[in-house]
Amino acid sequence: MKLPELLAPVGSAEHLKLTILSGANSIYLSGENFGARKFAENFTVPEIREAVKYAHLHNVKVYVTVNILIKEGELEKVSNYLLELYKIGVDAVLIQDVGLVKIINENIPKLHIHASTQMNLHNIEGIKWASEHNIKRVVLPRETEMNELKEIIDYAHSLGIEIEIFAHGALCYSYSGHCLLSSMQGGRSGNRGTCAQPCREKYELNINKGKKINPKNEGDYLLSPRDLSLFEHLDEIASLEVDSIKIEGRMRSNDYVATVVKNYRKRLNKLRYDKTSKELNRNIKELERKSKGKKGRSTDLKKAQDKENIAKLKEEQKLQNLESLEELELVFNREFTTGHLIPKNNPMIMNRKKPGHQGLYIGKIHRYNPQTEEIHILLKENLIHIPEKGDGILIETNPNLELDNNQNNAENSSKENKRSKTKQDKRAKRKEKRVRKEISQKNQNNQGNQNNGFIQTYGFDISSKPVLKDSKDKHWRKREKDKDIEGKLLVIKRVRENRRINFPLPKGSKVYLTKKNSLLNEVKDLHHKKENHYIKKSLLELYFRIDSDNYPHLKGNLKLDNGKVITLKVKGENPWEEAIKKPISNETIKKQLLKIGDLPYYIEKIT
């Protein structure tokens, strides 16, 4: 199976190192100007030069984004910039403006052009145009569907053009490259690299003389899409012979970039080397093929059995990838979707409830003890990343959820005790009562809708070691009051930012893991990892000799994966001294030259 190139985002120098160490085949970055992420850290021309050297040494390609619309007064500046990129040796530039395509073809014809998704080449005619204008690769819009993708790939390959698609990251509400909302609303154009993301704001939908309606009562962020993730469908994508899959996120954190690249690398490698994974895929495809061919009433039962078997196999496949899926959710997600490419798998593209990171869903509150301030969380099935001390927790409560009797009684008792305390405590109590009353009124006005925008969130870092209990433990069940529960229960101590405000924690409140220290430490340790199987090392030939001038000479030929050979010659600063007792042997010289540590190459031969 031909695996697609894994293309990773780089918005800073630290991103560059982490993506390479995590297994990227290629990276894309931007200079200080002419890129679609103007507010990323980005790179100066000297920094791009160093980035290319570092990446090429690790056999990683570098693509530079010049993917905004160019103004007439910028033509000379951008032309000089493109020439500088060519001299540096970048592997390609991503272009949106068709005028730049003409400039490159006429003046720098050897500079490879990739058509940015912003260019909006989305069909056979677009691919034909690209071929006529010396474009080597087309980045298809995120709106491309699976049946279109196969047809476009076949046609593009017949013309010698590569196809790249987005596999992971943010989705745009509009059609790629066509959004004018940010420009019209605040003067910040997405086609000039300054999108203000107005799609992540709250909106009201008004009809019939201003009557407000909420589509499906999902929330107030009406234009906010989920995040794209094709992680579970990489086998399908690889089978279509997609040339490159792109991860979005030049403005994301170091942890996001490293974790997403690492898990996509692991999954792609698994497709190539893991026999179990390959066998599972073959069984699923074979059952699906046979099931489609069955007709008539007599085969209905058999088709149903096939569907059941397919579901079981897919569930087994999902469990194999569960750790990776949890890590992807942990570092950033607005809930995942397979988008337009595989709509039948997940028809939901929008997340109108919340526009930002929500973390990994781990379970619901089963019980809260206000006296001990212990929160009992019933964990979801098969959870791998169980919270530990120092990890971050986010609790999402809803005014519709009722407090249990113990919590209500404790709160009432707490109110009676606090009335006898200072005036400051009384004011805090009245404020709390007023806030709860407002929430209750809003809740009634919205007719009991649980996703009406008044959901409260309460987050904190776990300050003490949690206690994990399992319902299968007979000794624990004898001590536990709630004998009807099945699964694992995690008991953590509540941490209050403000002890005067008693934030309610009703049963059924959703709990999310938003920070996992072990995952953060893994990213930090990447720099110190002695063995990294994700780095493709180059071959190094060394030639050592002593000339007639009695000086040592060392010559090295470094053979990169792209076919280039880097030759370096070094002459010793001091002449070779004649041995008084024991002369140095060839074996000793070779042994010393082999000490190269964790450098990104290995010595093929020494002569």
Coordinates of C-alpha atoms in Angstrom, one line a residue:
M1 CA 0.0 0.0 0.0
K2 CA 1.3 3.4 -0.9
L3 CA 1.0 5.7 2.1
P4 CA 0.2 9.4 1.7
E5 CA 2.7 12.0 2.8
L6 CA 2.0 13.3 6.3
L7 CA 2.1 17.1 6.0
A8 CA 2.3 19.0 9.3
P9 CA 1.8 22.7 10.3
V10 CA 4.7 24.8 11.5
G11 CA 4.0 28.2 13.0
S12 CA 7.2 28.6 15.0
A13 CA 10.7 27.2 15.4
E14 CA 9.6 24.9 18.2
H15 CA 6.8 23.5 16.0
L16 CA 9.4 22.7 13.4
K17 CA 11.4 20.5 15.7
L18 CA 8.4 18.8 17.3
T19 CA 6.7 17.9 14.0
I20 CA 9.9 16.4 12.6
L21 CA 10.6 14.5 15.8
S22 CA 6.9 13.3 15.8
G23 CA 7.1 11.8 12.3
A24 CA 6.1 14.3 9.7
N25 CA 7.2 13.7 6.1
S26 CA 6.9 17.3 5.2
I27 CA 6.0 20.6 6.8
Y28 CA 4.4 23.9 5.7
L29 CA 5.3 27.3 7.1
S30 CA 4.9 30.9 6.2
G31 CA 7.1 34.0 6.1
E32 CA 6.3 37.2 7.8
N33 CA 4.3 38.3 4.8
F34 CA 2.0 36.9 2.2
G35 CA 0.7 33.9 4.4
A36 CA -2.9 33.1 5.3
R37 CA -1.9 33.0 9.0
K38 CA -0.6 36.5 9.6
F39 CA -1.0 36.3 13.4
A40 CA 1.1 33.1 13.7
E41 CA 4.7 33.5 14.9
N42 CA 6.0 32.8 11.3
F43 CA 9.5 33.0 10.0
T44 CA 11.9 35.6 8.6
V45 CA 13.8 34.8 5.4
P46 CA 17.0 33.8 7.4
E47 CA 14.8 31.7 9.7
I48 CA 13.3 30.0 6.6
R49 CA 16.8 29.2 5.4
E50 CA 17.8 27.6 8.7
A51 CA 14.4 25.7 8.8
V52 CA 15.1 24.3 5.3
K53 CA 18.6 23.1 6.3
Y54 CA 17.3 21.5 9.5
A55 CA 14.3 19.8 7.7
H56 CA 16.3 18.5 4.7
L57 CA 19.0 17.1 7.1
H58 CA 16.1 15.0 8.6
N59 CA 14.7 14.1 5.1
V60 CA 11.7 16.3 5.6
K61 CA 10.3 18.6 2.8
V62 CA 9.5 22.2 3.3
Y63 CA 6.6 24.0 1.6
V64 CA 6.2 27.8 2.1
T65 CA 2.7 29.3 2.0
V66 CA 2.3 32.4 -0.2
N67 CA -1.4 31.9 -0.2
I68 CA -3.1 35.3 -0.1
L69 CA -4.4 37.6 -2.8
I70 CA -1.7 40.0 -3.8
K71 CA -2.2 43.7 -4.3
E72 CA -0.7 45.4 -7.3
G73 CA 1.7 47.5 -5.2
E74 CA 3.1 44.3 -3.7
L75 CA 4.1 42.6 -6.9
E76 CA 7.8 43.6 -6.8
K77 CA 8.2 42.7 -3.2
V78 CA 6.5 39.3 -3.5
S79 CA 8.5 38.5 -6.7
N80 CA 11.8 39.1 -4.9
Y81 CA 10.5 37.0 -2.0
L82 CA 9.7 34.1 -4.3
L83 CA 13.1 34.3 -5.9
E84 CA 14.7 34.2 -2.4
L85 CA 12.7 31.1 -1.5
Y86 CA 13.9 29.4 -4.7
K87 CA 17.5 30.2 -3.8
I88 CA 17.0 28.9 -0.3
G89 CA 15.9 25.6 -1.8
V90 CA 12.3 25.2 -0.5
D91 CA 10.5 22.2 -2.0
A92 CA 7.4 24.1 -3.2
V93 CA 5.3 27.2 -2.6
L94 CA 1.6 27.2 -1.9
I95 CA -0.2 29.8 -4.1
Q96 CA -3.7 31.3 -4.1
D97 CA -3.3 34.2 -6.5
V98 CA -3.3 33.0 -10.2
G99 CA -1.2 36.1 -11.0
L100 CA 1.7 34.6 -9.0
V101 CA 1.4 31.4 -11.0
K102 CA 2.1 33.4 -14.2
I103 CA 5.0 35.3 -12.5
I104 CA 6.7 32.1 -11.3
N105 CA 6.3 30.2 -14.6
E106 CA 7.8 33.2 -16.5
N107 CA 10.6 34.0 -14.1
I108 CA 11.3 31.0 -11.8
P109 CA 10.0 28.0 -13.8
K110 CA 11.9 25.4 -11.6
L111 CA 10.1 26.6 -8.5
H112 CA 7.4 24.0 -7.8
I113 CA 3.9 25.4 -7.4
H114 CA 1.2 23.8 -5.2
A115 CA -2.3 25.3 -5.7
S116 CA -3.6 26.3 -2.2
T117 CA -7.1 25.2 -1.2
Q118 CA -7.8 29.0 -1.4
M119 CA -7.4 28.8 -5.1
N120 CA -10.6 26.7 -5.1
L121 CA -9.7 24.0 -7.7
H122 CA -12.4 21.5 -6.9
N123 CA -13.2 19.5 -10.1
I124 CA -11.8 18.0 -13.3
E125 CA -11.7 21.3 -15.1
G126 CA -9.7 22.8 -12.3
I127 CA -7.2 20.0 -12.5
K128 CA -6.9 20.4 -16.2
W129 CA -6.2 24.2 -15.7
A130 CA -3.5 23.3 -13.1
S131 CA -1.8 21.0 -15.6
E132 CA -1.7 23.7 -18.2
H133 CA -0.1 26.1 -15.8
N134 CA 2.8 23.9 -14.5
I135 CA 1.2 23.3 -11.1
K136 CA 2.6 20.1 -9.4
R137 CA 0.0 19.6 -6.7
V138 CA -3.6 20.7 -6.0
V139 CA -4.9 21.0 -2.4
L140 CA -8.6 20.2 -2.7
P141 CA -11.2 22.1 -0.7
R142 CA -12.5 20.5 2.5
E143 CA -15.9 20.4 0.9
T144 CA -14.9 17.7 -1.6
E145 CA -16.9 14.5 -1.3
M146 CA -15.6 10.9 -1.6
N147 CA -17.1 10.1 -5.0
E148 CA -15.6 13.3 -6.4
L149 CA -12.2 12.6 -4.7
K150 CA -11.7 9.3 -6.5
E151 CA -12.5 10.7 -9.9
I152 CA -10.3 13.8 -9.4
I153 CA -7.3 11.7 -8.1
D154 CA -7.4 9.3 -11.1
Y155 CA -7.6 12.2 -13.6
A156 CA -4.9 14.2 -11.8
H157 CA -2.5 11.3 -11.7
S158 CA -3.0 10.7 -15.4
L159 CA -1.6 14.3 -15.9
G160 CA 1.2 13.9 -13.3
I161 CA -0.4 16.1 -10.7
E162 CA -0.4 15.2 -7.0
I163 CA -3.5 15.6 -4.8
E164 CA -3.5 16.8 -1.2
I165 CA -6.4 16.8 1.2
F166 CA -7.1 18.1 4.7
A167 CA -7.3 15.3 7.3
H168 CA -7.4 17.1 10.6
G169 CA -8.2 20.5 12.1
A170 CA -10.6 23.4 11.9
L171 CA -13.4 23.7 9.3
C172 CA -14.5 26.9 7.6
Y173 CA -18.3 27.7 7.6
S174 CA -18.0 29.1 4.1
Y175 CA -16.7 27.4 0.9
S176 CA -12.9 27.4 0.9
G177 CA -11.4 30.7 -0.2
H178 CA -14.8 32.3 -0.7
C179 CA -15.6 33.7 2.8
L180 CA -16.1 37.5 3.0
L181 CA -17.8 37.6 6.4
S182 CA -14.7 38.6 8.4
S183 CA -13.8 41.3 5.8
M184 CA -17.3 42.7 5.7
Q185 CA -17.9 42.6 9.4
G186 CA -14.6 44.0 10.7
G187 CA -12.3 44.7 7.7
R188 CA -10.1 41.6 8.4
S189 CA -10.0 39.5 5.2
G190 CA -9.5 35.8 5.3
N191 CA -8.1 36.1 1.8
R192 CA -5.4 38.4 3.2
G193 CA -4.4 36.2 6.1
T194 CA -6.3 38.2 8.8
C195 CA -9.5 36.3 9.4
A196 CA -11.1 37.2 12.7
Q197 CA -13.2 34.0 12.8
P198 CA -16.6 35.6 13.2
C199 CA -18.1 32.1 12.7
R200 CA -17.1 31.4 16.3
E201 CA -19.3 34.2 17.7
K202 CA -22.8 34.0 19.0
Y203 CA -25.7 34.8 16.6
E204 CA -29.5 35.1 16.7
L205 CA -31.6 33.8 13.8
N206 CA -34.6 36.1 13.5
I207 CA -37.6 35.6 11.2
N208 CA -41.2 36.8 11.1
K209 CA -40.6 40.4 12.2
G210 CA -37.7 39.7 14.6
K211 CA -38.9 36.4 16.2
K212 CA -35.9 34.6 17.4
I213 CA -35.6 30.9 16.6
N214 CA -32.8 28.5 17.6
P215 CA -32.2 25.7 15.0
K216 CA -32.9 22.4 16.7
N217 CA -32.3 24.2 20.1
E218 CA -28.5 23.4 19.7
G219 CA -27.1 26.6 21.1
D220 CA -26.2 30.2 20.1
Y221 CA -23.0 29.6 18.1
L222 CA -25.0 29.2 14.9
L223 CA -22.1 29.3 12.4
S224 CA -19.4 27.3 14.4
P225 CA -18.4 24.0 12.8
R226 CA -16.9 21.1 14.5
D227 CA -13.2 20.1 13.8
L228 CA -12.4 17.7 11.0
S229 CA -10.8 14.4 11.8
L230 CA -10.3 11.6 9.3
F231 CA -8.1 9.6 11.6
E232 CA -10.4 6.5 11.6
H233 CA -10.6 6.6 7.8
L234 CA -6.9 6.7 6.9
D235 CA -7.2 3.2 5.3
E236 CA -9.9 4.4 2.9
I237 CA -7.9 7.5 2.0
A238 CA -4.7 5.5 1.5
S239 CA -6.6 3.1 -0.8
L240 CA -7.6 6.0 -3.0
E241 CA -3.9 6.9 -3.5
V242 CA -4.1 10.4 -2.0
D243 CA -0.6 11.8 -2.3
S244 CA -0.7 14.0 0.9
I245 CA -2.8 14.5 4.0
K246 CA -2.6 17.8 5.7
I247 CA -3.0 18.7 9.4
E248 CA -4.2 22.2 10.1
G249 CA -2.9 24.2 13.1
R250 CA -0.1 26.6 12.6
M251 CA -1.5 28.7 15.5
R252 CA -2.1 25.8 17.8
S253 CA 0.0 24.8 20.8
N254 CA 3.2 22.7 20.8
D255 CA 1.3 19.9 22.5
Y256 CA -1.4 19.9 19.8
V257 CA 1.1 19.8 16.9
A258 CA 3.3 17.1 18.4
T259 CA 0.4 14.8 19.6
V260 CA -1.6 15.0 16.4
V261 CA 1.4 14.3 14.1
K262 CA 2.6 11.5 16.3
N263 CA -0.8 9.7 16.3
Y264 CA -1.3 10.1 12.6
R265 CA 2.2 8.8 12.0
K266 CA 1.5 5.7 14.2
R267 CA -1.7 5.0 12.4
L268 CA -0.2 5.3 8.9
N269 CA 2.7 3.0 10.0
K270 CA 0.2 0.6 11.3
L271 CA -1.5 0.4 8.0
R272 CA 1.8 -0.5 6.4
Y273 CA 3.3 -2.9 8.9
D274 CA 0.5 -4.3 11.2
K275 CA -0.8 -7.6 9.9
T276 CA -3.7 -7.6 12.4
S277 CA -4.8 -4.2 11.3
K278 CA -4.6 -5.2 7.6
E279 CA -6.5 -8.5 8.2
L280 CA -9.2 -6.5 10.0
N281 CA -9.6 -4.1 7.1
R282 CA -9.7 -7.0 4.6
N283 CA -12.5 -8.7 6.6
I284 CA -14.6 -5.6 6.8
K285 CA -14.3 -4.8 3.1
E286 CA -15.0 -8.4 2.1
L287 CA -18.2 -8.5 4.3
E288 CA -19.3 -5.2 2.9
R289 CA -18.7 -6.4 -0.7
K290 CA -20.7 -9.6 -0.1
S291 CA -23.5 -7.8 1.7
K292 CA -24.0 -5.4 -1.2
G293 CA -24.3 -8.2 -3.7
K294 CA -27.1 -10.0 -1.9
K295 CA -30.7 -9.7 -3.2
G296 CA -34.1 -11.1 -2.4
R297 CA -36.0 -11.9 0.8
S298 CA -34.2 -15.1 1.5
T299 CA -31.0 -13.2 2.0
D300 CA -32.3 -10.5 4.4
L301 CA -31.3 -12.5 7.4
K302 CA -27.8 -13.1 6.0
K303 CA -27.4 -9.4 5.2
A304 CA -28.5 -8.5 8.8
Q305 CA -25.9 -10.9 10.1
D306 CA -23.2 -9.4 7.8
K307 CA -24.1 -5.9 9.1
E308 CA -23.8 -7.1 12.7
N309 CA -20.4 -8.7 12.0
I310 CA -19.2 -5.6 10.2
A311 CA -20.3 -3.5 13.2
K312 CA -18.4 -5.8 15.6
L313 CA -15.2 -5.7 13.4
K314 CA -15.4 -1.9 13.2
E315 CA -15.8 -1.7 17.0
E316 CA -12.7 -3.9 17.4
Q317 CA -10.9 -1.6 15.0
K318 CA -12.0 1.4 17.0
L319 CA -10.7 -0.1 20.3
Q320 CA -7.3 -0.6 18.6
N321 CA -7.2 3.1 18.0
L322 CA -8.8 4.2 21.2
E323 CA -5.7 5.6 22.9
S324 CA -4.9 7.8 19.8
L325 CA -8.5 9.0 19.5
E326 CA -8.5 10.0 23.2
E327 CA -5.2 11.9 22.8
L328 CA -6.6 13.7 19.7
E329 CA -9.6 14.9 21.7
L330 CA -7.4 15.9 24.7
V331 CA -5.2 18.3 22.8
F332 CA -8.0 20.2 21.0
N333 CA -11.4 19.5 19.7
R334 CA -14.8 21.2 19.1
E335 CA -16.2 17.7 18.7
F336 CA -15.0 15.8 15.7
T337 CA -16.7 15.3 12.3
T338 CA -15.6 13.5 9.1
G339 CA -17.0 16.6 7.3
H340 CA -18.2 16.5 3.7
L341 CA -15.8 13.7 2.7
I342 CA -17.6 11.0 4.6
P343 CA -20.9 12.5 5.6
K344 CA -22.7 9.1 6.1
N345 CA -20.3 8.4 9.0
N346 CA -21.1 11.6 10.9
P347 CA -23.8 13.8 9.4
M348 CA -23.3 16.5 12.1
I349 CA -20.8 19.1 11.0
M350 CA -21.9 22.0 13.3
N351 CA -21.3 22.4 17.0
R352 CA -23.5 25.3 18.0
K353 CA -23.1 24.7 21.7
K354 CA -19.4 25.7 22.2
P355 CA -16.9 27.3 19.8
G356 CA -13.7 26.4 21.7
H357 CA -11.9 23.3 23.1
Q358 CA -14.1 21.0 25.1
G359 CA -11.6 18.3 26.1
L360 CA -12.0 14.6 26.4
Y361 CA -15.4 13.4 27.7
I362 CA -14.7 11.0 30.6
G363 CA -18.1 10.5 32.2
K364 CA -20.8 12.0 34.4
I365 CA -21.1 13.0 38.1
H366 CA -22.7 10.1 40.0
R367 CA -22.7 11.7 43.4
Y368 CA -21.3 14.7 45.2
N369 CA -20.7 14.8 48.9
P370 CA -20.7 18.4 50.1
Q371 CA -19.4 17.5 53.6
T372 CA -16.2 15.8 52.3
E373 CA -16.3 17.8 49.0
E374 CA -15.7 14.5 47.1
I375 CA -17.0 14.2 43.6
H376 CA -17.9 10.7 42.4
I377 CA -17.5 10.4 38.6
L378 CA -18.9 7.4 36.8
L379 CA -16.4 6.9 34.0
K380 CA -17.3 6.0 30.5
E381 CA -16.6 2.5 29.2
N382 CA -13.1 1.7 28.0
L383 CA -11.6 5.0 29.1
I384 CA -7.8 4.8 28.8
H385 CA -6.7 8.3 30.0
I386 CA -7.9 8.3 33.6
P387 CA -7.4 11.6 35.4
E388 CA -4.5 11.8 37.9
K389 CA -3.2 14.4 40.3
G390 CA -2.4 17.7 38.5
D391 CA -4.6 17.0 35.5
G392 CA -7.3 19.5 34.4
I393 CA -11.0 18.8 34.8
L394 CA -14.0 20.7 33.4
I395 CA -17.5 20.0 34.7
E396 CA -20.4 21.0 32.6
T397 CA -23.6 21.5 34.6
N398 CA -27.1 22.3 33.4
P399 CA -29.8 24.1 35.4
N400 CA -32.3 21.4 34.5
L401 CA -30.4 18.7 36.4
E402 CA -31.6 18.3 40.0
L403 CA -29.4 18.2 43.0
D404 CA -29.6 15.0 45.1
N405 CA -31.2 15.2 48.5
N406 CA -27.8 15.1 50.4
Q407 CA -26.5 18.0 48.4
N408 CA -29.7 20.0 48.9
N409 CA -29.8 19.3 52.6
A410 CA -26.1 20.2 52.9
E411 CA -26.7 23.4 51.0
N412 CA -29.7 24.4 53.2
S413 CA -27.7 23.6 56.3
S414 CA -24.8 25.6 55.0
K415 CA -27.1 28.5 54.4
E416 CA -28.3 28.4 58.0
N417 CA -24.8 28.4 59.3
K418 CA -23.6 31.2 57.1
R419 CA -26.4 33.5 58.2
S420 CA -24.7 33.9 61.5
K421 CA -21.4 34.9 60.0
T422 CA -20.0 38.2 58.8
K423 CA -21.7 40.7 56.5
Q424 CA -19.3 39.8 53.7
D425 CA -20.5 36.2 53.8
K426 CA -24.2 37.4 53.7
R427 CA -23.5 39.5 50.7
A428 CA -21.9 36.6 48.9
K429 CA -24.9 34.4 49.8
R430 CA -27.4 37.0 48.4
K431 CA -25.3 37.2 45.2
E432 CA -25.3 33.5 44.8
K433 CA -29.1 33.3 45.3
R434 CA -29.7 36.1 42.8
V435 CA -27.5 34.3 40.2
R436 CA -29.3 31.1 40.7
K437 CA -32.7 32.8 40.4
E438 CA -31.6 34.4 37.1
I439 CA -30.5 31.1 35.7
S440 CA -33.7 29.5 36.7
Q441 CA -35.8 32.2 35.0
K442 CA -33.8 31.9 31.8
N443 CA -34.2 28.2 31.9
Q444 CA -38.0 28.5 32.2
N445 CA -38.1 31.0 29.4
N446 CA -36.4 28.5 27.2
Q447 CA -38.9 25.8 27.9
G448 CA -36.5 23.4 29.6
N449 CA -34.0 23.2 26.7
Q450 CA -30.8 21.6 28.1
N451 CA -28.6 23.1 25.4
N452 CA -30.0 26.7 25.6
G453 CA -26.7 28.5 26.1
F454 CA -27.0 28.8 29.9
I455 CA -24.9 25.7 30.7
Q456 CA -22.3 26.5 33.3
T457 CA -18.8 25.2 33.4
Y458 CA -16.6 24.7 36.4
G459 CA -12.9 23.8 35.9
F460 CA -9.9 23.1 38.2
D461 CA -6.7 21.1 38.4
I462 CA -6.9 17.9 40.6
S463 CA -5.0 18.7 43.8
S464 CA -4.8 15.3 45.4
K465 CA -4.5 11.7 44.2
P466 CA -7.9 10.4 42.9
V467 CA -9.3 7.1 44.1
L468 CA -10.4 4.7 41.4
K469 CA -13.1 2.1 42.3
D470 CA -14.4 -0.7 40.2
S471 CA -17.9 -2.2 40.5
K472 CA -16.4 -5.6 39.9
D473 CA -14.6 -5.3 43.2
K474 CA -16.9 -7.2 45.6
H475 CA -15.4 -5.6 48.7
W476 CA -16.0 -2.1 47.3
R477 CA -19.6 -2.9 46.4
K478 CA -20.4 -4.0 50.0
R479 CA -19.3 -0.6 51.3
E480 CA -20.8 1.4 48.5
K481 CA -24.3 2.7 48.9
D482 CA -25.2 2.7 45.2
K483 CA -25.0 -0.9 44.4
D484 CA -26.8 -0.6 41.1
I485 CA -24.0 1.1 39.2
E486 CA -21.8 -0.8 36.8
G487 CA -18.3 0.4 35.7
K488 CA -15.5 2.4 37.3
L489 CA -16.0 5.3 39.7
L490 CA -13.4 8.0 40.1
V491 CA -13.4 9.9 43.4
I492 CA -11.7 13.3 43.3
K493 CA -11.6 16.3 45.7
R494 CA -13.4 19.4 44.7
V495 CA -11.2 22.6 44.4
R496 CA -13.0 25.9 44.8
E497 CA -11.6 29.1 43.3
N498 CA -14.0 31.1 45.5
R499 CA -15.2 29.3 48.6
R500 CA -18.0 31.9 49.2
I501 CA -19.8 30.8 46.0
N502 CA -21.3 27.3 46.2
F503 CA -21.3 26.1 42.6
P504 CA -23.9 23.3 42.3
L505 CA -22.7 19.9 41.0
P506 CA -25.9 17.9 40.2
K507 CA -25.9 14.3 39.3
G508 CA -25.6 13.7 35.6
S509 CA -23.3 16.7 35.0
K510 CA -20.8 15.9 32.2
V511 CA -17.1 15.8 33.1
Y512 CA -14.2 16.4 30.6
L513 CA -10.5 16.0 30.9
T514 CA -8.9 19.1 29.5
K515 CA -5.2 18.6 30.5
K516 CA -3.2 15.5 30.9
N517 CA 0.3 16.1 32.4
S518 CA 1.7 12.7 31.3
L519 CA 0.9 13.7 27.7
L520 CA 2.5 17.2 28.1
N521 CA 5.6 15.6 29.6
E522 CA 5.8 13.2 26.7
V523 CA 6.0 16.1 24.3
K524 CA 8.7 17.8 26.4
D525 CA 10.7 14.6 26.4
L526 CA 10.8 14.4 22.6
H527 CA 13.9 16.5 22.5
H528 CA 15.8 14.1 24.8
K529 CA 14.6 10.8 23.3
K530 CA 17.7 8.8 22.3
E531 CA 15.9 6.5 19.8
N532 CA 13.4 8.0 17.5
H533 CA 12.0 5.6 14.9
Y534 CA 10.0 8.3 13.1
I535 CA 13.2 10.0 11.8
K536 CA 14.4 8.7 8.4
K537 CA 18.2 8.9 8.7
S538 CA 20.5 9.7 5.8
L539 CA 23.5 7.7 4.7
L540 CA 27.0 9.1 5.5
E541 CA 30.2 8.0 3.9
L542 CA 33.5 9.0 5.6
Y543 CA 36.9 9.1 4.1
F544 CA 39.9 9.6 6.5
R545 CA 43.5 10.1 5.3
I546 CA 46.8 11.5 6.3
D547 CA 48.4 13.6 3.5
S548 CA 52.1 14.2 2.8
D549 CA 51.8 17.4 4.8
N550 CA 51.2 15.1 7.8
Y551 CA 47.8 16.7 8.5
P552 CA 44.7 14.6 9.0
H553 CA 41.9 15.1 6.4
L554 CA 38.3 14.0 6.7
K555 CA 35.7 14.0 3.9
G556 CA 32.0 13.2 4.3
N557 CA 29.3 12.5 1.7
L558 CA 25.8 12.8 3.2
K559 CA 23.2 11.2 0.9
L560 CA 19.8 12.7 1.5
D561 CA 16.5 11.0 0.8
N562 CA 15.7 13.5 -2.0
G563 CA 18.7 12.4 -4.0
K564 CA 21.0 15.4 -3.0
V565 CA 24.5 14.7 -1.8
I566 CA 26.2 17.1 0.7
T567 CA 30.0 16.9 0.6
L568 CA 32.1 18.4 3.4
K569 CA 35.9 18.4 3.8
V570 CA 37.7 19.1 7.0
K571 CA 41.4 19.5 7.7
G572 CA 42.9 19.1 11.1
E573 CA 44.3 22.1 12.9
N574 CA 47.5 20.4 14.0
P575 CA 49.8 17.9 12.2
W576 CA 49.7 14.2 13.0
E577 CA 52.3 13.3 15.6
E578 CA 54.4 10.2 15.4
A579 CA 53.7 7.7 18.1
I580 CA 56.4 7.2 20.7
K581 CA 55.2 3.8 22.0
K582 CA 52.0 2.4 20.5
P583 CA 50.7 3.7 17.1
I584 CA 47.0 4.2 16.7
S585 CA 45.2 1.5 14.7
N586 CA 42.6 1.8 11.9
E587 CA 40.0 0.1 14.2
T588 CA 40.5 2.8 16.9
I589 CA 40.0 5.6 14.3
K590 CA 36.8 3.9 13.0
K591 CA 35.5 3.4 16.6
Q592 CA 36.0 7.1 17.3
L593 CA 34.4 8.3 14.1
L594 CA 31.3 6.1 14.7
K595 CA 30.5 8.1 17.9
I596 CA 27.8 10.4 16.3
G597 CA 25.2 10.3 19.1
D598 CA 21.7 11.1 18.0
L599 CA 22.5 12.9 14.8
P600 CA 20.0 12.3 12.0
Y601 CA 22.2 10.0 9.9
Y602 CA 24.1 6.8 10.2
I603 CA 27.5 5.9 8.8
E604 CA 27.4 3.6 5.9
K605 CA 31.1 3.1 5.5
I606 CA 34.5 4.4 6.6
T607 CA 37.6 4.2 4.5

